[in-house]
JSON list of C-alpha atoms in Angstrom, two decimals:
[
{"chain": "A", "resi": 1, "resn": "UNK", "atom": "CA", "xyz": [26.83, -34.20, -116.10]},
{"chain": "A", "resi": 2, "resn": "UNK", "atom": "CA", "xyz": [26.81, -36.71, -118.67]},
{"chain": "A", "resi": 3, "resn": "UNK", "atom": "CA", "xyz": [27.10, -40.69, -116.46]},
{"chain": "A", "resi": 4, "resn": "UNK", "atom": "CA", "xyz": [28.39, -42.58, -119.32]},
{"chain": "A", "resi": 5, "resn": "UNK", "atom": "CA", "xyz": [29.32, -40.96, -122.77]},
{"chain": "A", "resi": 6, "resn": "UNK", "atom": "CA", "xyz": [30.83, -42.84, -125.98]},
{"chain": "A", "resi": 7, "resn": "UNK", "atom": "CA", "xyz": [32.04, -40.73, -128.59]},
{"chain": "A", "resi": 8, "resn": "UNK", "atom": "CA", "xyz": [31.69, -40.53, -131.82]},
{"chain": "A", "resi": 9, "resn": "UNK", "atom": "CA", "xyz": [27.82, -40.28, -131.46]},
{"chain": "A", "resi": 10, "resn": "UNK", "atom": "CA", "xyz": [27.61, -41.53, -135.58]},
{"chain": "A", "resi": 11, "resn": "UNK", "atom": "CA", "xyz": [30.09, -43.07, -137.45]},
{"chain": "A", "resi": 12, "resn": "UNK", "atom": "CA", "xyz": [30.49, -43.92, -141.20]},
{"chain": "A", "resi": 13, "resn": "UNK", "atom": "CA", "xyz": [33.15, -45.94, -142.51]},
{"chain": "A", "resi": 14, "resn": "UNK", "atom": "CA", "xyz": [34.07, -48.45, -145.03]},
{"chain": "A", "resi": 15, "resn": "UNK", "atom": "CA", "xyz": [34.29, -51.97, -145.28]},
{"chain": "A", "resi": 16, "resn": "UNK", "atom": "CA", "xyz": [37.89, -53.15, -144.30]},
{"chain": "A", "resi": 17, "resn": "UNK", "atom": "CA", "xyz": [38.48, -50.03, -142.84]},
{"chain": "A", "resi": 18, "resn": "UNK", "atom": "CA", "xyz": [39.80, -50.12, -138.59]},
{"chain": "A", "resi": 19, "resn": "UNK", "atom": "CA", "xyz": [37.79, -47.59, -136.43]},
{"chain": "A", "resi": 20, "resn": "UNK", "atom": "CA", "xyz": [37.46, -46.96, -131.97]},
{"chain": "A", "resi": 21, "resn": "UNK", "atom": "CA", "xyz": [34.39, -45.70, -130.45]},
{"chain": "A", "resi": 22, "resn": "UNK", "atom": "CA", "xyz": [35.40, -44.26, -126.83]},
{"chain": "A", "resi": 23, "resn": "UNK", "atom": "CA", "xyz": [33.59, -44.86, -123.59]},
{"chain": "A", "resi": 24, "resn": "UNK", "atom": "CA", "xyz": [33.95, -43.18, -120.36]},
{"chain": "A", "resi": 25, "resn": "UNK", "atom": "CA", "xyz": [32.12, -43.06, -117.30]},
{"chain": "A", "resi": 26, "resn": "UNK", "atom": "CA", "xyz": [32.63, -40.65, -114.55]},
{"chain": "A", "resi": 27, "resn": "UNK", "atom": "CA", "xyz": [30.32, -42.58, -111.48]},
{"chain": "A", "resi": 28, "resn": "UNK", "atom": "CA", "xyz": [33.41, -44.45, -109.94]},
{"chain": "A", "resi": 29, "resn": "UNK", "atom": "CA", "xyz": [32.28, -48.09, -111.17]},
{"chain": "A", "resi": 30, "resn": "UNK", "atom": "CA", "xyz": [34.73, -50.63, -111.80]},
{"chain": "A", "resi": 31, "resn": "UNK", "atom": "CA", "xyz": [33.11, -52.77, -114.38]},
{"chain": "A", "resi": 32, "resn": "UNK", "atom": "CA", "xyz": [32.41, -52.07, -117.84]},
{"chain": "A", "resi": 33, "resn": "UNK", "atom": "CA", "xyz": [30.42, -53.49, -120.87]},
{"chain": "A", "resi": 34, "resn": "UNK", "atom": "CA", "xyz": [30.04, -53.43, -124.68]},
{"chain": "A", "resi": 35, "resn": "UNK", "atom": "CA", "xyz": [26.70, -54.11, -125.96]},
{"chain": "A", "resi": 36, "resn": "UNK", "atom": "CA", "xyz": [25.57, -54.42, -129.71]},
{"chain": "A", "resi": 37, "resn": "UNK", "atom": "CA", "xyz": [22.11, -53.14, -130.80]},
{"chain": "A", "resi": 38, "resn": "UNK", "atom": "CA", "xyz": [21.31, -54.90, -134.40]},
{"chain": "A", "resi": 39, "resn": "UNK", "atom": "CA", "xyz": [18.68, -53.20, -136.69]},
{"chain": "A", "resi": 40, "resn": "UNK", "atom": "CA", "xyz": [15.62, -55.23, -134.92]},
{"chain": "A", "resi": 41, "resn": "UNK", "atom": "CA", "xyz": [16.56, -53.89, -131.75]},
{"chain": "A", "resi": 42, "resn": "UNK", "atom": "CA", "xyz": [17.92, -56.96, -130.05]},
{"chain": "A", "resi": 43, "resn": "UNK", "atom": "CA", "xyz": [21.06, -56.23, -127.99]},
{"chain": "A", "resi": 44, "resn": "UNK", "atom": "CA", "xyz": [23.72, -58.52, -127.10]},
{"chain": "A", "resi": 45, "resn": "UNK", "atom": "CA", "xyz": [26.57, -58.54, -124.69]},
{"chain": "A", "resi": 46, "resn": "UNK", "atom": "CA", "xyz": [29.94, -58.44, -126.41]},
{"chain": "A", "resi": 47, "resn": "UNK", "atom": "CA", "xyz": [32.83, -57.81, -123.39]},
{"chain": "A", "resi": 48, "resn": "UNK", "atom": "CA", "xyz": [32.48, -56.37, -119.77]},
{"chain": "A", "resi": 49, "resn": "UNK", "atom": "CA", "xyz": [35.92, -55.85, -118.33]},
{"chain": "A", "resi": 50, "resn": "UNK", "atom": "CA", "xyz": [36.46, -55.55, -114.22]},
{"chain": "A", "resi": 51, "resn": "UNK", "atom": "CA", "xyz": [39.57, -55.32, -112.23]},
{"chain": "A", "resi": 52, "resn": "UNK", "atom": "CA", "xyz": [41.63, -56.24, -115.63]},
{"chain": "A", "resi": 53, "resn": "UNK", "atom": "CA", "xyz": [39.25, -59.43, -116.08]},
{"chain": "A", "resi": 54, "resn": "UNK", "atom": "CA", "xyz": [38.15, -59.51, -119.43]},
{"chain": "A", "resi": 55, "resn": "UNK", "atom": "CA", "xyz": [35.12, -61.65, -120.48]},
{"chain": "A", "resi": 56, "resn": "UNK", "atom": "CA", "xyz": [34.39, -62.54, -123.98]},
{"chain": "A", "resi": 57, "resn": "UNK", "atom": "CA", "xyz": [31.13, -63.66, -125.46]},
{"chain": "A", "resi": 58, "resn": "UNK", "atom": "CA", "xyz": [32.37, -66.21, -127.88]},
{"chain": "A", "resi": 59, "resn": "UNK", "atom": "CA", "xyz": [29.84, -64.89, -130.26]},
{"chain": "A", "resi": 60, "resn": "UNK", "atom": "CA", "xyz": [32.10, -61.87, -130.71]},
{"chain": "A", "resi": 61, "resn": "UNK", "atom": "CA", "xyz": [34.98, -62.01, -133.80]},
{"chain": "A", "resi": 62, "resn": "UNK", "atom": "CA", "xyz": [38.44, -61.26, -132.39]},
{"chain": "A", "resi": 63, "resn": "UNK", "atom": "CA", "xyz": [38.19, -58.10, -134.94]},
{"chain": "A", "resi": 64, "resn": "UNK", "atom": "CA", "xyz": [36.51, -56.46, -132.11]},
{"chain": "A", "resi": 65, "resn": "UNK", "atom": "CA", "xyz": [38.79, -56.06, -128.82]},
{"chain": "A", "resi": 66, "resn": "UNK", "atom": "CA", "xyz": [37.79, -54.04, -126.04]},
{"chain": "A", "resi": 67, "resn": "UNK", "atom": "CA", "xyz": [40.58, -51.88, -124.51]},
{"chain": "A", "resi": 68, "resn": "UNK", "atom": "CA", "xyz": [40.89, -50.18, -120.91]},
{"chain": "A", "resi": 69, "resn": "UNK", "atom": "CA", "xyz": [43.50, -47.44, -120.71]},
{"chain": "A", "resi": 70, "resn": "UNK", "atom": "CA", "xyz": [42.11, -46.70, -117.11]},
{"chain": "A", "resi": 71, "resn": "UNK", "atom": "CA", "xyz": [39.21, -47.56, -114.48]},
{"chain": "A", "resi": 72, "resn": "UNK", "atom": "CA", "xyz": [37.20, -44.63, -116.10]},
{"chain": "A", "resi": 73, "resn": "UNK", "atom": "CA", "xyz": [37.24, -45.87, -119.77]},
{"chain": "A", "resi": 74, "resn": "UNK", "atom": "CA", "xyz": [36.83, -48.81, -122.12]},
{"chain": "A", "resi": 75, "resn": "UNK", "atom": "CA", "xyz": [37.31, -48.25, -125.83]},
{"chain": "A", "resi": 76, "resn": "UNK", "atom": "CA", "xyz": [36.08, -50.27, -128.55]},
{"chain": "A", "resi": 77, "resn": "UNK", "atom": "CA", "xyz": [38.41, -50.97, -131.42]},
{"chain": "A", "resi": 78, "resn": "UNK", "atom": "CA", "xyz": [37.32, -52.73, -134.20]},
{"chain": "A", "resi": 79, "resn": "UNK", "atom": "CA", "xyz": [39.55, -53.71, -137.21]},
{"chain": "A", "resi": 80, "resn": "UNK", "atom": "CA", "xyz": [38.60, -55.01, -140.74]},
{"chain": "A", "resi": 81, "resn": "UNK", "atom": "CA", "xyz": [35.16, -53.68, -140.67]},
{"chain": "A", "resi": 82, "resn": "UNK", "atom": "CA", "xyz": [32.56, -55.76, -142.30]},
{"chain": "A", "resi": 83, "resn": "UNK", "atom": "CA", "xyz": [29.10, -54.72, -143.64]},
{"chain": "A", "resi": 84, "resn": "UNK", "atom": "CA", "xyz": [27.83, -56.81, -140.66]},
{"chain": "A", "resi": 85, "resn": "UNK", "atom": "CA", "xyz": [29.12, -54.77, -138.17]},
{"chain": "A", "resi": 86, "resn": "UNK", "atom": "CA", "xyz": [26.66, -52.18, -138.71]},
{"chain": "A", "resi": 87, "resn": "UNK", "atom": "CA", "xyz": [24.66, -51.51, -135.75]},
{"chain": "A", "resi": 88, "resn": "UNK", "atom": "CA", "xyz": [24.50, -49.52, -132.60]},
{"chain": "A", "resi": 89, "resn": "UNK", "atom": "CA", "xyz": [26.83, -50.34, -130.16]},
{"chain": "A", "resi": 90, "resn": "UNK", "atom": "CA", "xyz": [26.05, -49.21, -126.58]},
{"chain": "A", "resi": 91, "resn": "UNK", "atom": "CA", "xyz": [28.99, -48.77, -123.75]},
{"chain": "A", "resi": 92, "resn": "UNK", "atom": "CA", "xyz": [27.42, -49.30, -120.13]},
{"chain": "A", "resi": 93, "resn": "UNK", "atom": "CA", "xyz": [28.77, -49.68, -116.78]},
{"chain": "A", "resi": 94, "resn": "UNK", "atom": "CA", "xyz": [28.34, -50.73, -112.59]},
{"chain": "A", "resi": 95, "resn": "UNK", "atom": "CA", "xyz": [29.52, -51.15, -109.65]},
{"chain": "A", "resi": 96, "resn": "UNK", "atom": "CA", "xyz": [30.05, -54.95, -108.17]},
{"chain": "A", "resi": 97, "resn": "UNK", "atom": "CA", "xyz": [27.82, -56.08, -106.39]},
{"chain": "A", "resi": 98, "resn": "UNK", "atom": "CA", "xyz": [25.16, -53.69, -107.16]},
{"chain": "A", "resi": 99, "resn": "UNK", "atom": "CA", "xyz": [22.76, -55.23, -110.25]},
{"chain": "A", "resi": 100, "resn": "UNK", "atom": "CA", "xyz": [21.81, -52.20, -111.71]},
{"chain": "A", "resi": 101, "resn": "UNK", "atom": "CA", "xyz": [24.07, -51.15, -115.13]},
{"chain": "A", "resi": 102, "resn": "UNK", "atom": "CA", "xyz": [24.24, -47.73, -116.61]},
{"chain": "A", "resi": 103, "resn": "UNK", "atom": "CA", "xyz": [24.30, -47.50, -120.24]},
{"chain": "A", "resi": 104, "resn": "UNK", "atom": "CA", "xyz": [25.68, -44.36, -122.63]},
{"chain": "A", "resi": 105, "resn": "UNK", "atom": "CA", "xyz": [23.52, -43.01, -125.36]},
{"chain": "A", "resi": 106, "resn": "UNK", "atom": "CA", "xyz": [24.86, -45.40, -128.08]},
{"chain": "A", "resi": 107, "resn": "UNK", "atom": "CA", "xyz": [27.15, -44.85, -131.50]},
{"chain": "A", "resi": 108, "resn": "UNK", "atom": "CA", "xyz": [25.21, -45.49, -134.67]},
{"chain": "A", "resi": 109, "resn": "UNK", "atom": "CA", "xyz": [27.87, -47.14, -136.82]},
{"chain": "A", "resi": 110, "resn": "UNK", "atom": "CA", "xyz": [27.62, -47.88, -140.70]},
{"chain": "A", "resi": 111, "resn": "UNK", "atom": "CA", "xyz": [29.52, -49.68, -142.64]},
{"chain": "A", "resi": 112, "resn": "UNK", "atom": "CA", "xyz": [29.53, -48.78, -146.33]},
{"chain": "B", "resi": 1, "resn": "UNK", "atom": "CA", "xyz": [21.47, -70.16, -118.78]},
{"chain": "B", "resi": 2, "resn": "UNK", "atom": "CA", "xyz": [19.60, -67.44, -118.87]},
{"chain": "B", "resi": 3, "resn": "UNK", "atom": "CA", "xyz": [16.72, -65.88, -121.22]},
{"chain": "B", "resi": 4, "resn": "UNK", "atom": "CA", "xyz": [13.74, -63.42, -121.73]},
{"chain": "B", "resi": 5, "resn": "UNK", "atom": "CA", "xyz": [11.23, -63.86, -123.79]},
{"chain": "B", "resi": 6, "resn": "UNK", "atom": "CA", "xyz": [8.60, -60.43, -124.81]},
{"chain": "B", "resi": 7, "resn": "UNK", "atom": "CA", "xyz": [5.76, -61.31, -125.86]},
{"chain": "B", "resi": 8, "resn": "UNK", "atom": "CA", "xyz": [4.29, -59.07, -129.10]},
{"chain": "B", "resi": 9, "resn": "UNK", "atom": "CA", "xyz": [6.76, -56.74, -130.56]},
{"chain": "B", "resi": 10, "resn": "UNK", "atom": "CA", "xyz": [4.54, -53.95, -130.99]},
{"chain": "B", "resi": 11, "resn": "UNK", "atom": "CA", "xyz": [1.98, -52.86, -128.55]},
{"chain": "B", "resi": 12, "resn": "UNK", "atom": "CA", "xyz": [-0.66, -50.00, -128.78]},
{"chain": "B", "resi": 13, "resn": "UNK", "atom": "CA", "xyz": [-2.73, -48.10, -126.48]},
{"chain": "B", "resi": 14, "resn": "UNK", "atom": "CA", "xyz": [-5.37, -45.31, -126.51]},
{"chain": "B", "resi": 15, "resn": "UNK", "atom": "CA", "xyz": [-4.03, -42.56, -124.18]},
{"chain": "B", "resi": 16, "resn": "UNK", "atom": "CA", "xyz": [-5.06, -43.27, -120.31]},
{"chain": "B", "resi": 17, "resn": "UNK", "atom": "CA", "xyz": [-5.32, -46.73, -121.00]},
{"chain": "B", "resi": 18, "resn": "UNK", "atom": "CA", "xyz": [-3.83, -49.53, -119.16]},
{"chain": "B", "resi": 19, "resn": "UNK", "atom": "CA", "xyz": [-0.42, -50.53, -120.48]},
{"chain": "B", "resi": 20, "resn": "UNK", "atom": "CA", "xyz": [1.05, -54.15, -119.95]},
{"chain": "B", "resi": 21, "resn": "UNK", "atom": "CA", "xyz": [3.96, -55.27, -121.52]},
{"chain": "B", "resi": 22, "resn": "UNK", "atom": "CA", "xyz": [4.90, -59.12, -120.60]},
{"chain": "B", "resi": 23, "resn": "UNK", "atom": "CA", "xyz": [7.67, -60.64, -120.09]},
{"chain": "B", "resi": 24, "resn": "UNK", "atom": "CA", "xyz": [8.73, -64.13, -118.63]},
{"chain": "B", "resi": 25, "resn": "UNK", "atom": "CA", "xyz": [12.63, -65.25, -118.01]},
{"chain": "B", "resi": 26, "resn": "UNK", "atom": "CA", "xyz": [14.26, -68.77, -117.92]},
{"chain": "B", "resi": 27, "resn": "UNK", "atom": "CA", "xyz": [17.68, -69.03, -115.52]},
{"chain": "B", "resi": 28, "resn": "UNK", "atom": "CA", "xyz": [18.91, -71.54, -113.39]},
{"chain": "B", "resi": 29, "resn": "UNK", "atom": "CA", "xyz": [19.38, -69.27, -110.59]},
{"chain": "B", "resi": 30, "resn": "UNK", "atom": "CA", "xyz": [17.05, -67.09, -108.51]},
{"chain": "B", "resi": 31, "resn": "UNK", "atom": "CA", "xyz": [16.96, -63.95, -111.18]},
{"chain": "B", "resi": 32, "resn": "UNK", "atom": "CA", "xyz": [17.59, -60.20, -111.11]},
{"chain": "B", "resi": 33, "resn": "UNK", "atom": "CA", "xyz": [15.16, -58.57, -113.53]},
{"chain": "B", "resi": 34, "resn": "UNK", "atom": "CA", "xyz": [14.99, -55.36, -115.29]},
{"chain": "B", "resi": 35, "resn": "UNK", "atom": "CA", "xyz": [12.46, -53.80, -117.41]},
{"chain": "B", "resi": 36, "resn": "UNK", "atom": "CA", "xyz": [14.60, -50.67, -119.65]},
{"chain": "B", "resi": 37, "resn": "UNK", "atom": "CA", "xyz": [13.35, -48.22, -121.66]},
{"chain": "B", "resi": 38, "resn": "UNK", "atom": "CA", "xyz": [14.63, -46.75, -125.15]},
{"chain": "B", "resi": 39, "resn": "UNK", "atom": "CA", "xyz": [13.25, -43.40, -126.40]},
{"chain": "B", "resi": 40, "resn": "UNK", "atom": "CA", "xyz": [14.12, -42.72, -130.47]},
{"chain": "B", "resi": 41, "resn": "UNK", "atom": "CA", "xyz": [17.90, -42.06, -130.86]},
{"chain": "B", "resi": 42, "resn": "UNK", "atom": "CA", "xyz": [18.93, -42.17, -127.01]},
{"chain": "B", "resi": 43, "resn": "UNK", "atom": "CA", "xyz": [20.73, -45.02, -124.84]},
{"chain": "B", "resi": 44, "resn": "UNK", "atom": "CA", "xyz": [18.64, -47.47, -122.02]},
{"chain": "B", "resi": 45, "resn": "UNK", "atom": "CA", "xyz": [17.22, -46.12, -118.98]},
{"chain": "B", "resi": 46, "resn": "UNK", "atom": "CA", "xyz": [16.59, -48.51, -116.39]},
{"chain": "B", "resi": 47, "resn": "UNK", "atom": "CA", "xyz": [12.78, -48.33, -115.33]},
{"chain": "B", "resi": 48, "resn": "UNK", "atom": "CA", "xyz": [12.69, -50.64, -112.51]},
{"chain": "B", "resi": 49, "resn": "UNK", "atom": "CA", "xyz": [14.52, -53.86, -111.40]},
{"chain": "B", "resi": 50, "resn": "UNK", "atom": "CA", "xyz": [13.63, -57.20, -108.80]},
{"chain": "B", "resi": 51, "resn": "UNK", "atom": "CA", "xyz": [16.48, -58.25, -106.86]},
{"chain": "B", "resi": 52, "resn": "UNK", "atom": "CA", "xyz": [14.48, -60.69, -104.51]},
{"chain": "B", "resi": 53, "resn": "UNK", "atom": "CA", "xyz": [13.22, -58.23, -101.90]},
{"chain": "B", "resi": 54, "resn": "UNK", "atom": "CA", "xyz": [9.38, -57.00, -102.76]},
{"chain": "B", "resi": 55, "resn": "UNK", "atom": "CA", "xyz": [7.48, -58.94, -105.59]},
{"chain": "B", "resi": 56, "resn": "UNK", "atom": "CA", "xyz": [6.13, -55.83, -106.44]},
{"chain": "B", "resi": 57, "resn": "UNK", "atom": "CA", "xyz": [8.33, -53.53, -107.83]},
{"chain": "B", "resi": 58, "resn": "UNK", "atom": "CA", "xyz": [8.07, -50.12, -108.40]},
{"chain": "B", "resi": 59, "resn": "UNK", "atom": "CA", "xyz": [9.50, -47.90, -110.66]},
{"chain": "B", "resi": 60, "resn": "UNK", "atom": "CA", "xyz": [9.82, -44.15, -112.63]},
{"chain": "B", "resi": 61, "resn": "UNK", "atom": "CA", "xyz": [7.56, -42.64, -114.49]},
{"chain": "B", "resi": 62, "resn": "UNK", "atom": "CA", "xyz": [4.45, -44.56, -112.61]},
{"chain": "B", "resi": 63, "resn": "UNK", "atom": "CA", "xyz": [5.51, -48.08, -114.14]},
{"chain": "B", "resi": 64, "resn": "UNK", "atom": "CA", "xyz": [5.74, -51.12, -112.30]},
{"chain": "B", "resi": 65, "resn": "UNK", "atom": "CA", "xyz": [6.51, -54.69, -112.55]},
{"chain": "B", "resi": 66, "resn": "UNK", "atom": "CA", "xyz": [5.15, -58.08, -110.32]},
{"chain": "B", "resi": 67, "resn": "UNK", "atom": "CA", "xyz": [7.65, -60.73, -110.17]},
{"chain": "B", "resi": 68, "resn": "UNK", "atom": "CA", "xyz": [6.01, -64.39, -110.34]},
{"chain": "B", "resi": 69, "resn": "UNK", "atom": "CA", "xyz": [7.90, -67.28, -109.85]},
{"chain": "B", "resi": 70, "resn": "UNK", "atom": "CA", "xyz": [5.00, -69.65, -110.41]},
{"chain": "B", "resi": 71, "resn": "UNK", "atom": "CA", "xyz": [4.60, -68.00, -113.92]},
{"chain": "B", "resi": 72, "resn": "UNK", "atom": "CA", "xyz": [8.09, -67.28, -114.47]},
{"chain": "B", "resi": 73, "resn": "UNK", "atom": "CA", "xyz": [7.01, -63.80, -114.69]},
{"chain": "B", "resi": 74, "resn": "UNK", "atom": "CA", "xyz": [7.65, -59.83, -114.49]},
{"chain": "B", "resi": 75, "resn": "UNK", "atom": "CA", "xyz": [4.99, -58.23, -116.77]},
{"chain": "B", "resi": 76, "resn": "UNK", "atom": "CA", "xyz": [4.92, -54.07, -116.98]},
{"chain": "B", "resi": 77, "resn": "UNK", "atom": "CA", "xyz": [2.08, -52.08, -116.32]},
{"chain": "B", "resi": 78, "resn": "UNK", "atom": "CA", "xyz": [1.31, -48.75, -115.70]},
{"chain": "B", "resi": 79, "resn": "UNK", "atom": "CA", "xyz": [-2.68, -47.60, -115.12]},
{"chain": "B", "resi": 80, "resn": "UNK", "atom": "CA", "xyz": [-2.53, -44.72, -117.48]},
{"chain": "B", "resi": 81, "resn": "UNK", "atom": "CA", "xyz": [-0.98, -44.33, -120.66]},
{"chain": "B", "resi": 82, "resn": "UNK", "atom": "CA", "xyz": [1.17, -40.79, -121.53]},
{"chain": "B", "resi": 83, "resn": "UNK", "atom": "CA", "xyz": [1.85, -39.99, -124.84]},
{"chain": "B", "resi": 84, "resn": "UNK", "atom": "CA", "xyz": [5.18, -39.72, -123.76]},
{"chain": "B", "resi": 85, "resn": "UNK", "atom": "CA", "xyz": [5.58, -43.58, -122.67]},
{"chain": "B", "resi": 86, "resn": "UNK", "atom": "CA", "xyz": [5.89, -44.14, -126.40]},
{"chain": "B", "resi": 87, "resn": "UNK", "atom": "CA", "xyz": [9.38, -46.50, -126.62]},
{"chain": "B", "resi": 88, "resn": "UNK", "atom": "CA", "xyz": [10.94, -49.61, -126.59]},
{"chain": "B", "resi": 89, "resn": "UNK", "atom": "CA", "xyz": [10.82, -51.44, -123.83]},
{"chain": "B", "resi": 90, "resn": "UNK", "atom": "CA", "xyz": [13.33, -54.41, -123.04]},
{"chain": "B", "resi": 91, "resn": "UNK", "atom": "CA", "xyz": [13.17, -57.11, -120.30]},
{"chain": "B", "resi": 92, "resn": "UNK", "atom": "CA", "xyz": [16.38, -58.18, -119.20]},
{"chain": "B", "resi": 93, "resn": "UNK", "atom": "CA", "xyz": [17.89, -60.66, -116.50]},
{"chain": "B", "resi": 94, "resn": "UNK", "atom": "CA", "xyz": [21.44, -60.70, -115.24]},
{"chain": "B", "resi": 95, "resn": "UNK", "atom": "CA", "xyz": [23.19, -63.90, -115.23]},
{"chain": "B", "resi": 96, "resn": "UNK", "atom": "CA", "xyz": [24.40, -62.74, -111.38]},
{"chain": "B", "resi": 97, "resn": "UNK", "atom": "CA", "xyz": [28.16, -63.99, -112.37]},
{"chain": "B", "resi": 98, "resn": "UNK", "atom": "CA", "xyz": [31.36, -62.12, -111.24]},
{"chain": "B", "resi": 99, "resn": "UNK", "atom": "CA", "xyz": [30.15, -60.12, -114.78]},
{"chain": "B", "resi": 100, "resn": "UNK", "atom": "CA", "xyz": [26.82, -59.51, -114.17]},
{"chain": "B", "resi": 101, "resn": "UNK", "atom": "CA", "xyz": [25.99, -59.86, -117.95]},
{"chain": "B", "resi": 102, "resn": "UNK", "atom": "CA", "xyz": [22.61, -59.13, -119.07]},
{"chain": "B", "resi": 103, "resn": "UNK", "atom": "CA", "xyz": [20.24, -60.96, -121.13]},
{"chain": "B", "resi": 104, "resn": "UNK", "atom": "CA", "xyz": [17.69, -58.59, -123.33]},
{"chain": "B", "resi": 105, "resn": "UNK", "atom": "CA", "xyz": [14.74, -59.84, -124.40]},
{"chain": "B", "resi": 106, "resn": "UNK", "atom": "CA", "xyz": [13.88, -58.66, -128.11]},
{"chain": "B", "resi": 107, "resn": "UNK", "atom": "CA", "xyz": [12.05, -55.60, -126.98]},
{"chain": "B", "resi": 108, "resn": "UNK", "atom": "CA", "xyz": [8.47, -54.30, -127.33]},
{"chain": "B", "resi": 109, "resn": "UNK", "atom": "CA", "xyz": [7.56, -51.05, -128.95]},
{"chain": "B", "resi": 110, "resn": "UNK", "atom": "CA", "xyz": [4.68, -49.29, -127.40]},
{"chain": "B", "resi": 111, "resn": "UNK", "atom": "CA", "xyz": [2.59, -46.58, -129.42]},
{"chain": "B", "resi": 112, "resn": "UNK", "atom": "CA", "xyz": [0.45, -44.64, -127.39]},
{"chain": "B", "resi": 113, "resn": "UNK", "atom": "CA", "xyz": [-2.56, -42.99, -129.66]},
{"chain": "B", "resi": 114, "resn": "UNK", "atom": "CA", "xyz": [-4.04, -39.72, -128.79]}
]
């Protein structure tokens, strides 16, 4: 049983283009984050969402929002894709007040 | 706010050897620290984490991490190098808000040679 799966694993798309990765988790937490791997490795906290709080690291263009259809899932929509944006983003998730955050296996994303 | 900093991007080690990967944090409040691990193509997998109880922490695959406050430290070590501890490894504190953000250091890539 998979913790925390994003879907699509890869993606390939073109610049200008609008595309959603999914994220789900099925271990009951009720907060959620979006992470952003760039091609050196260094990852970066873009949203985590809890209890219908959203909190935004300014860094983040308001191309990307984050969106919660339920407690189980936050989905990653990005519009206007730039050549930028290519990286691996990583979903994750955790309970409050316990430190520890589970992360999904990551969607490769290239922008062409 | 809060930081890591890893020290030497790549590190490499003759199988069975020591392994110590360092890391030392900045924040402005008594930390949480993790130490994750990322094997090719896959997500993080938390190794170990220091939440203020033991200095000594430790964690899976016979890793483990002191926390030093005087040094502003939590290095990783393990005694014996596997082949299969070949990964990136990433330091991370949490900023302990109502999001718990965390911080990643850049990551260190261990090789581990036969």
């Amino acid at each position: 049983d998979t913790a925390v799966s994003q879907t699509p694993k890869y993606l390939v798309t073109q610049m200008g283009n609008d595309k959603s990765i999914k994220c789900e988790q099925n271990l009951g937490h009720d907060t959620m984050y979006w992470y952003k791997q760039d091609s050196k490795k260094f990852l970066k906290i873009m949203f985590s969402y809890n209890n219908k709080e959203l909190i935004i690291n300014e860094t983040v263009p308001n191309r990307f929002s984050p969106k919660s259809p339920d407690k189980a899932h936050l989905n990653l929509h990005i519009n206007s894709l730039e050549l930028g944006d290519s990286a691996v983003y990583f979903c994750a998730s955790s309970q409050v007040g316990q430190e520890t955050q589970y992360f999904g296996p990551g969607t490769r994303l290239l922008v062409l | 706010a809060q930081s890591v900093t890893q020290l030497g991007s790549h590190v490499s080690v003759s199988e069975g050897a020591l392994v110590l990967l360092r890391c030392n944090y900045s924040s402005s409040v008594p930390p949480y620290l993790f130490w994750y691990v990322q094997y090719p193509n896959q997500g993080l997998q938390l190794l170990l984490k220091y939440t203020s109880a033991a200095t000594l922490v430790k964690g899976i695959n016979g890793f483990e991490a002191e926390f030093k406050k005087s040094e502003t430290s939590f290095h990783l070590t393990k005694p014996s190098a596997h082949m299969s501890d070949a990964a990136e490894y990433f330091c991370a504190v949490s900023d302990r808000a109502g999001a718990n953000n965390l911080f990643f250091g850049t990551g260190t890539r261990l090789t581990v040679i036969p």
